[in-house]
Amino acid sequence: MAAIDFKKIPRFKQLPIRKGAPPESSWGVFGDKDEFGCLNFLTPKGIVDAAKLVKKGKVFRLDTPINYAKPPLFNRNPARHTILSFEQYGLLGHDDSIDNYNTQEGSQWDGLGHVGHVRHRAYYNGVTDDQIKDGPGGRLSIHKWADRFVGRGLLIDVCKYLGAKRRAVDPLSAAVYKLEDLQGALKAQRTKVKPGSILLVRTGWLGAYLKASDQQKQEMAPLEALKSCGIEPTSAMVEWLWDNRFAAIGTDCPAVEPWPWDFRDEGALHYRALSMLGLPLGEQFVLDQLAADCAKDKRYEFLLVSVPMNLEGGIASPPNAVAIK
Ligand code: UVW
């Protein structure tokens, strides 16, 4: 992690800076071999400033329990947890074994090796498919983030904002939160955007999902059946995210953008953010308790600490994240 001169970072309209790189890509901005993308916006000074936001010693866990979704969304497999007894050694005690664990079965950061651009056939910074591989040499691996994901967290409670305006959306539909909704919520919250923030957006999806019956959860989980709200997957949205130097965006919905999205659609946020800008996407985050506290003390900023798994060559990770106020 290094200091960064934010003024020297090109504006979105100036991208790309690398000859031959795709339009609207940040490839080369942080160097030709860079694997961190927008996480470069997190700096030592940003951490020191974010630590000053801790005022009352309250901690909010942002991960769902493992296997919270029954069944997991998008046809992903559930993990099998077995408690192994020490009985065979004549001892009293246990180990865990977690088999079949999919790092995206619940709360998760999508790593930059998760999705390559559908037409350019490349990942962030031009990384090729064969460079995404198991082990320490795997490019864009999630383990490289393990000591990078600390900084100022900023919550936008767009769900509450639209609810108060009597324009609430159904989170379990493919409803779209527009950029102007996010900006309106920020204004209503009186929250300032600062470079190097980790943005969290509460859409209301997870709360609505948890209220559904077991039967409804069964019906809505498959890839083909799932419907979810999300933020608009437009050039204007990523321009705003980039020009405000957001380091990552995490939401409480399954895909950040509305689901379903068409994998052939180059305009999808997954391509715009992960492949083009190197902007990590966070999904199925637990934000309701944090949001309630922010509404109560009117402080929507906090120290955010996330320690992705030290899985060499890993594609994604549960965030292992806490917000501290
Ligand atoms: C989808 O958009 C399918 O979500 P994920 O990032 O979990 O693959």
Short mmCIF file of C-alpha atoms and ligand atoms in Angstrom, two decimals:
data_model
loop_
_atom_site.label_atom_id
_atom_site.label_comp_id
_atom_site.label_asym_id
_atom_site.label_seq_id
_atom_site.Cartn_x
_atom_site.Cartn_y
_atom_site.Cartn_z
CA MET A 1 0.00 0.00 0.00
CA ALA A 2 1.45 3.36 -0.97
CA ALA A 3 0.62 7.06 -0.81
CA ILE A 4 -1.11 8.30 -3.93
CA ASP A 5 -1.49 11.72 -5.49
CA PHE A 6 -5.21 11.73 -6.23
CA LYS A 7 -4.83 14.83 -8.43
CA LYS A 8 -2.62 12.89 -10.84
CA ILE A 9 -5.21 10.16 -11.43
CA PRO A 10 -6.99 10.74 -14.76
CA ARG A 11 -10.68 11.55 -14.83
CA PHE A 12 -13.02 8.94 -16.29
CA LYS A 13 -13.41 10.95 -19.50
CA GLN A 14 -9.62 10.73 -20.04
CA LEU A 15 -9.61 6.92 -19.94
CA PRO A 16 -8.07 4.83 -21.32
CA ILE A 17 -4.49 6.05 -20.92
CA ARG A 18 -2.87 2.88 -22.28
CA LYS A 19 -2.66 2.68 -26.07
CA GLY A 20 -4.98 -0.03 -27.36
CA ALA A 21 -6.78 -0.55 -24.02
CA PRO A 22 -10.58 -0.79 -24.15
CA PRO A 23 -12.64 2.39 -23.82
CA GLU A 24 -13.56 3.31 -20.24
CA SER A 25 -10.82 1.07 -18.85
CA SER A 26 -8.29 2.14 -16.21
CA TRP A 27 -5.71 -0.29 -17.52
CA GLY A 28 -2.20 1.09 -16.99
CA VAL A 29 -3.22 3.89 -14.59
CA PHE A 30 -1.56 2.10 -11.66
CA GLY A 31 1.17 0.48 -13.75
CA ASP A 32 1.17 -2.25 -16.37
CA LYS A 33 1.58 -5.06 -13.84
CA ASP A 34 -0.91 -3.72 -11.28
CA GLU A 35 -3.36 -6.24 -9.76
CA PHE A 36 -5.18 -4.02 -7.25
CA GLY A 37 -7.17 -1.63 -9.39
CA CYS A 38 -9.24 0.81 -7.31
CA LEU A 39 -7.87 -0.68 -4.07
CA ASN A 40 -4.89 1.56 -4.86
CA PHE A 41 -7.13 4.39 -3.61
CA LEU A 42 -6.74 2.98 -0.07
CA THR A 43 -3.67 4.61 1.45
CA PRO A 44 -1.81 4.65 4.80
CA LYS A 45 -3.11 8.20 5.41
CA GLY A 46 -6.64 7.04 4.57
CA ILE A 47 -6.36 4.33 7.24
CA VAL A 48 -5.09 6.78 9.86
CA ASP A 49 -7.95 9.19 9.06
CA ALA A 50 -10.50 6.35 9.06
CA ALA A 51 -9.32 5.18 12.48
CA LYS A 52 -10.33 8.62 13.82
CA LEU A 53 -13.93 7.80 12.90
CA VAL A 54 -14.05 5.27 15.73
CA LYS A 55 -15.89 7.18 18.48
CA LYS A 56 -18.07 4.79 20.42
CA GLY A 57 -16.53 1.34 20.12
CA LYS A 58 -19.43 -0.27 18.26
CA VAL A 59 -18.65 -3.10 15.82
CA PHE A 60 -20.91 -4.36 13.02
CA ARG A 61 -20.15 -7.66 11.32
CA LEU A 62 -20.93 -7.36 7.60
CA ASP A 63 -20.83 -11.06 6.61
CA THR A 64 -23.76 -13.44 6.51
CA PRO A 65 -23.28 -16.74 8.36
CA ILE A 66 -21.87 -19.45 6.07
CA ASN A 67 -24.78 -21.32 4.43
CA TYR A 68 -27.26 -18.59 5.38
CA ALA A 69 -29.00 -18.91 1.99
CA LYS A 70 -30.84 -22.20 1.76
CA PRO A 71 -30.21 -23.06 -1.00
CA PRO A 72 -27.36 -20.73 -2.02
CA LEU A 73 -28.17 -18.36 -4.89
CA PHE A 74 -27.16 -18.81 -8.54
CA ASN A 75 -27.06 -22.65 -8.33
CA ARG A 76 -24.01 -22.51 -6.07
CA ASN A 77 -23.47 -25.45 -3.75
CA PRO A 78 -23.83 -25.30 0.01
CA ALA A 79 -20.81 -26.02 2.18
CA ARG A 80 -20.77 -29.20 4.27
CA HIS A 81 -19.63 -28.55 7.80
CA THR A 82 -18.52 -31.57 9.80
CA ILE A 83 -17.28 -31.49 13.37
CA LEU A 84 -14.50 -34.05 13.74
CA SER A 85 -14.08 -35.57 17.16
CA PHE A 86 -10.73 -36.24 18.88
CA GLU A 87 -12.29 -39.36 20.41
CA GLN A 88 -10.03 -41.71 18.43
CA TYR A 89 -7.04 -40.18 20.28
CA GLY A 90 -8.72 -40.67 23.64
CA LEU A 91 -9.06 -36.90 23.94
CA LEU A 92 -11.97 -34.57 24.45
CA GLY A 93 -12.09 -32.04 21.59
CA HIS A 94 -12.93 -31.22 17.97
CA ASP A 95 -11.82 -29.82 14.62
CA ASP A 96 -13.95 -28.44 11.80
CA SER A 97 -14.01 -29.67 8.25
CA ILE A 98 -15.71 -27.47 5.64
CA ASP A 99 -16.13 -29.33 2.37
CA ASN A 100 -17.49 -28.14 -0.92
CA TYR A 101 -17.11 -24.51 0.13
CA ASN A 102 -17.85 -21.97 -2.62
CA THR A 103 -16.37 -18.57 -1.70
CA GLN A 104 -19.42 -16.92 -3.26
CA GLU A 105 -22.14 -18.85 -1.46
CA GLY A 106 -22.89 -15.87 0.81
CA SER A 107 -21.40 -12.42 1.48
CA GLN A 108 -18.48 -11.97 -0.86
CA TRP A 109 -16.03 -9.71 -2.61
CA ASP A 110 -15.82 -10.59 -6.28
CA GLY A 111 -12.09 -10.64 -7.03
CA LEU A 112 -10.80 -9.20 -10.30
CA GLY A 113 -10.30 -12.72 -11.66
CA HIS A 114 -14.03 -13.46 -11.31
CA VAL A 115 -15.18 -11.99 -14.61
CA GLY A 116 -13.29 -11.09 -17.78
CA HIS A 117 -14.79 -8.84 -20.42
CA VAL A 118 -17.12 -10.72 -22.75
CA ARG A 119 -15.77 -9.15 -25.99
CA HIS A 120 -12.24 -8.04 -25.12
CA ARG A 121 -11.63 -11.52 -23.65
CA ALA A 122 -9.44 -10.11 -20.88
CA TYR A 123 -9.53 -9.33 -17.19
CA TYR A 124 -8.52 -6.11 -15.43
CA ASN A 125 -5.30 -4.63 -16.81
CA GLY A 126 -5.30 -7.05 -19.75
CA VAL A 127 -4.72 -10.19 -17.68
CA THR A 128 -5.46 -13.28 -19.79
CA ASP A 129 -7.54 -16.32 -18.86
CA ASP A 130 -4.53 -18.64 -18.56
CA GLN A 131 -2.96 -16.29 -15.98
CA ILE A 132 -5.88 -16.86 -13.60
CA LYS A 133 -4.79 -20.01 -11.80
CA ASP A 134 -4.39 -21.71 -8.48
CA GLY A 135 -1.35 -20.97 -6.34
CA PRO A 136 0.76 -17.94 -5.41
CA GLY A 137 1.46 -17.07 -9.06
CA GLY A 138 -2.23 -16.71 -9.95
CA ARG A 139 -2.75 -13.16 -11.29
CA LEU A 140 -5.43 -11.01 -9.64
CA SER A 141 -5.65 -13.51 -6.78
CA ILE A 142 -7.79 -12.63 -3.79
CA HIS A 143 -5.01 -13.44 -1.30
CA LYS A 144 -3.17 -10.33 -2.42
CA TRP A 145 -5.99 -8.25 -0.95
CA ALA A 146 -5.67 -9.72 2.53
CA ASP A 147 -3.76 -6.72 3.93
CA ARG A 148 -5.20 -4.02 1.63
CA PHE A 149 -8.86 -3.71 2.49
CA VAL A 150 -8.93 -1.16 5.30
CA GLY A 151 -10.15 2.42 5.10
CA ARG A 152 -13.06 4.81 5.40
CA GLY A 153 -16.38 3.07 4.91
CA LEU A 154 -19.32 5.12 3.69
CA LEU A 155 -22.89 3.84 3.74
CA ILE A 156 -25.58 5.08 1.38
CA ASP A 157 -28.98 3.91 2.58
CA VAL A 158 -30.79 4.34 -0.71
CA CYS A 159 -33.51 1.91 0.37
CA LYS A 160 -34.47 4.11 3.32
CA TYR A 161 -34.17 7.27 1.22
CA LEU A 162 -36.61 6.12 -1.46
CA GLY A 163 -38.92 4.66 1.20
CA ALA A 164 -39.12 8.06 2.90
CA LYS A 165 -40.00 9.60 -0.45
CA ARG A 166 -42.79 7.04 -0.95
CA ARG A 167 -40.87 5.64 -3.93
CA ALA A 168 -39.83 2.37 -2.27
CA VAL A 169 -38.87 -0.37 -4.73
CA ASP A 170 -39.52 -4.10 -4.32
CA PRO A 171 -36.01 -5.42 -3.57
CA LEU A 172 -37.03 -8.91 -4.76
CA SER A 173 -37.71 -7.54 -8.26
CA ALA A 174 -35.15 -6.38 -10.85
CA ALA A 175 -35.71 -2.76 -9.77
CA VAL A 176 -33.02 -0.20 -10.56
CA TYR A 177 -31.57 2.31 -8.13
CA LYS A 178 -30.43 5.22 -10.27
CA LEU A 179 -27.32 7.30 -9.78
CA GLU A 180 -29.52 10.28 -8.89
CA ASP A 181 -31.10 8.15 -6.12
CA LEU A 182 -27.67 7.47 -4.61
CA GLN A 183 -26.77 11.14 -4.88
CA GLY A 184 -30.12 12.16 -3.37
CA ALA A 185 -29.61 9.78 -0.44
CA LEU A 186 -26.11 11.15 0.16
CA LYS A 187 -27.51 14.67 0.27
CA ALA A 188 -30.34 13.68 2.59
CA GLN A 189 -27.84 11.94 4.89
CA ARG A 190 -25.54 15.00 4.74
CA THR A 191 -22.65 12.64 4.02
CA LYS A 192 -19.57 13.80 2.14
CA VAL A 193 -17.82 11.69 -0.44
CA LYS A 194 -14.04 11.60 0.06
CA PRO A 195 -11.40 9.97 -2.17
CA GLY A 196 -10.38 6.50 -1.03
CA SER A 197 -13.69 5.42 0.54
CA ILE A 198 -15.17 1.93 0.48
CA LEU A 199 -18.78 2.47 -0.54
CA LEU A 200 -21.58 0.35 0.92
CA VAL A 201 -25.07 0.68 -0.57
CA ARG A 202 -28.11 -0.68 1.25
CA THR A 203 -30.71 -1.76 -1.29
CA GLY A 204 -33.00 -3.68 1.08
CA TRP A 205 -32.58 -7.01 -0.74
CA LEU A 206 -31.07 -9.07 2.08
CA GLY A 207 -33.68 -7.95 4.61
CA ALA A 208 -36.49 -8.84 2.19
CA TYR A 209 -34.88 -12.22 1.40
CA LEU A 210 -34.54 -13.11 5.08
CA LYS A 211 -38.25 -12.40 5.59
CA ALA A 212 -39.27 -14.82 2.79
CA SER A 213 -40.56 -18.28 3.66
CA ASP A 214 -38.42 -21.42 3.18
CA GLN A 215 -40.58 -22.30 0.19
CA GLN A 216 -40.04 -18.86 -1.40
CA LYS A 217 -36.30 -19.14 -0.83
CA GLN A 218 -36.28 -22.52 -2.60
CA GLU A 219 -38.15 -21.03 -5.53
CA MET A 220 -36.15 -17.83 -5.90
CA ALA A 221 -32.57 -19.19 -5.54
CA PRO A 222 -31.85 -20.73 -8.99
CA LEU A 223 -30.01 -18.63 -11.55
CA GLU A 224 -33.02 -18.69 -13.87
CA ALA A 225 -35.58 -17.71 -11.22
CA LEU A 226 -33.76 -15.15 -9.08
CA LYS A 227 -34.79 -11.51 -9.26
CA SER A 228 -33.03 -8.76 -7.40
CA CYS A 229 -32.78 -5.00 -7.31
CA GLY A 230 -29.43 -3.31 -7.84
CA ILE A 231 -27.73 -0.12 -8.93
CA GLU A 232 -27.85 1.10 -12.53
CA PRO A 233 -25.16 -0.50 -14.68
CA THR A 234 -24.33 2.56 -16.74
CA SER A 235 -21.33 4.50 -17.90
CA ALA A 236 -22.57 7.44 -15.79
CA MET A 237 -22.55 5.26 -12.67
CA VAL A 238 -18.98 4.02 -13.13
CA GLU A 239 -17.86 7.52 -14.08
CA TRP A 240 -19.19 8.76 -10.74
CA LEU A 241 -17.57 5.88 -8.86
CA TRP A 242 -14.20 6.38 -10.57
CA ASP A 243 -14.14 10.19 -10.41
CA ASN A 244 -14.92 10.04 -6.69
CA ARG A 245 -12.06 7.56 -6.25
CA PHE A 246 -14.15 4.87 -4.56
CA ALA A 247 -11.93 1.90 -3.71
CA ALA A 248 -14.73 -0.72 -3.84
CA ILE A 249 -18.51 -0.97 -3.71
CA GLY A 250 -20.37 -3.47 -1.53
CA THR A 251 -24.13 -3.98 -1.43
CA ASP A 252 -26.68 -6.17 0.35
CA CYS A 253 -28.04 -7.53 -2.96
CA PRO A 254 -26.78 -10.56 -4.93
CA ALA A 255 -25.14 -8.91 -7.95
CA VAL A 256 -24.67 -5.17 -7.10
CA GLU A 257 -26.48 -4.50 -10.38
CA PRO A 258 -30.07 -5.73 -10.90
CA TRP A 259 -30.44 -9.44 -11.58
CA PRO A 260 -30.99 -10.89 -14.12
CA TRP A 261 -28.33 -9.33 -16.30
CA ASP A 262 -27.39 -10.67 -19.68
CA PHE A 263 -23.83 -12.11 -19.76
CA ARG A 264 -23.59 -11.01 -23.41
CA ASP A 265 -24.36 -7.40 -22.51
CA GLU A 266 -21.12 -5.41 -22.56
CA GLY A 267 -22.85 -2.73 -20.54
CA ALA A 268 -23.16 -4.96 -17.46
CA LEU A 269 -21.70 -3.48 -14.29
CA HIS A 270 -19.64 -6.63 -13.71
CA TYR A 271 -17.66 -5.86 -16.89
CA ARG A 272 -17.55 -2.11 -16.36
CA ALA A 273 -16.35 -2.42 -12.75
CA LEU A 274 -14.32 -5.63 -12.44
CA SER A 275 -12.79 -5.98 -15.89
CA MET A 276 -12.53 -2.38 -17.01
CA LEU A 277 -11.84 -0.37 -13.85
CA GLY A 278 -10.54 -2.96 -11.37
CA LEU A 279 -13.30 -1.94 -8.94
CA PRO A 280 -14.15 -4.78 -6.49
CA LEU A 281 -17.85 -5.62 -6.18
CA GLY A 282 -19.30 -6.84 -2.87
CA GLU A 283 -22.55 -8.78 -2.66
CA GLN A 284 -24.99 -10.06 -0.01
CA PHE A 285 -23.47 -7.87 2.71
CA VAL A 286 -25.28 -7.52 6.04
CA LEU A 287 -26.08 -3.81 6.28
CA ASP A 288 -29.39 -3.44 8.15
CA GLN A 289 -27.99 -3.12 11.70
CA LEU A 290 -25.25 -0.76 10.55
CA ALA A 291 -27.83 1.34 8.66
CA ALA A 292 -30.08 1.55 11.71
CA ASP A 293 -27.17 2.80 13.79
CA CYS A 294 -26.15 5.34 11.14
CA ALA A 295 -29.72 6.68 11.05
CA LYS A 296 -29.68 6.95 14.84
CA ASP A 297 -26.41 8.84 15.28
CA LYS A 298 -26.56 10.45 11.80
CA ARG A 299 -23.01 9.30 11.05
CA TYR A 300 -22.76 7.29 7.85
CA GLU A 301 -18.95 6.97 7.89
CA PHE A 302 -16.81 4.52 9.86
CA LEU A 303 -13.63 2.49 9.86
CA LEU A 304 -14.07 -0.53 7.62
CA VAL A 305 -11.77 -3.53 8.04
CA SER A 306 -12.06 -6.42 5.62
CA VAL A 307 -9.62 -9.34 5.54
CA PRO A 308 -10.25 -11.51 2.47
CA MET A 309 -9.12 -15.14 2.67
CA ASN A 310 -5.45 -15.92 2.26
CA LEU A 311 -6.27 -18.34 -0.56
CA GLU A 312 -3.44 -18.27 -3.08
CA GLY A 313 -4.97 -18.03 -6.53
CA GLY A 314 -8.43 -17.40 -5.02
CA ILE A 315 -11.15 -15.84 -7.16
CA ALA A 316 -13.43 -14.38 -4.49
CA SER A 317 -13.76 -14.31 -0.73
CA PRO A 318 -16.18 -13.73 2.06
CA PRO A 319 -15.30 -10.18 3.12
CA ASN A 320 -14.60 -11.04 6.78
CA ALA A 321 -15.54 -7.44 7.29
CA VAL A 322 -16.46 -5.24 10.21
CA ALA A 323 -17.54 -1.62 10.33
CA ILE A 324 -16.33 0.09 13.50
CA LYS A 325 -17.92 3.32 14.79
C1 UVW B 1 -23.70 -12.45 -10.51
O1 UVW B 1 -23.95 -11.40 -11.04
C2 UVW B 1 -24.06 -13.73 -11.16
O2 UVW B 1 -23.18 -12.45 -9.29
P1 UVW B 1 -21.75 -13.02 -8.85
O3 UVW B 1 -20.84 -11.84 -8.87
O4 UVW B 1 -21.98 -13.58 -7.49
O5 UVW B 1 -21.30 -14.05 -9.84
#
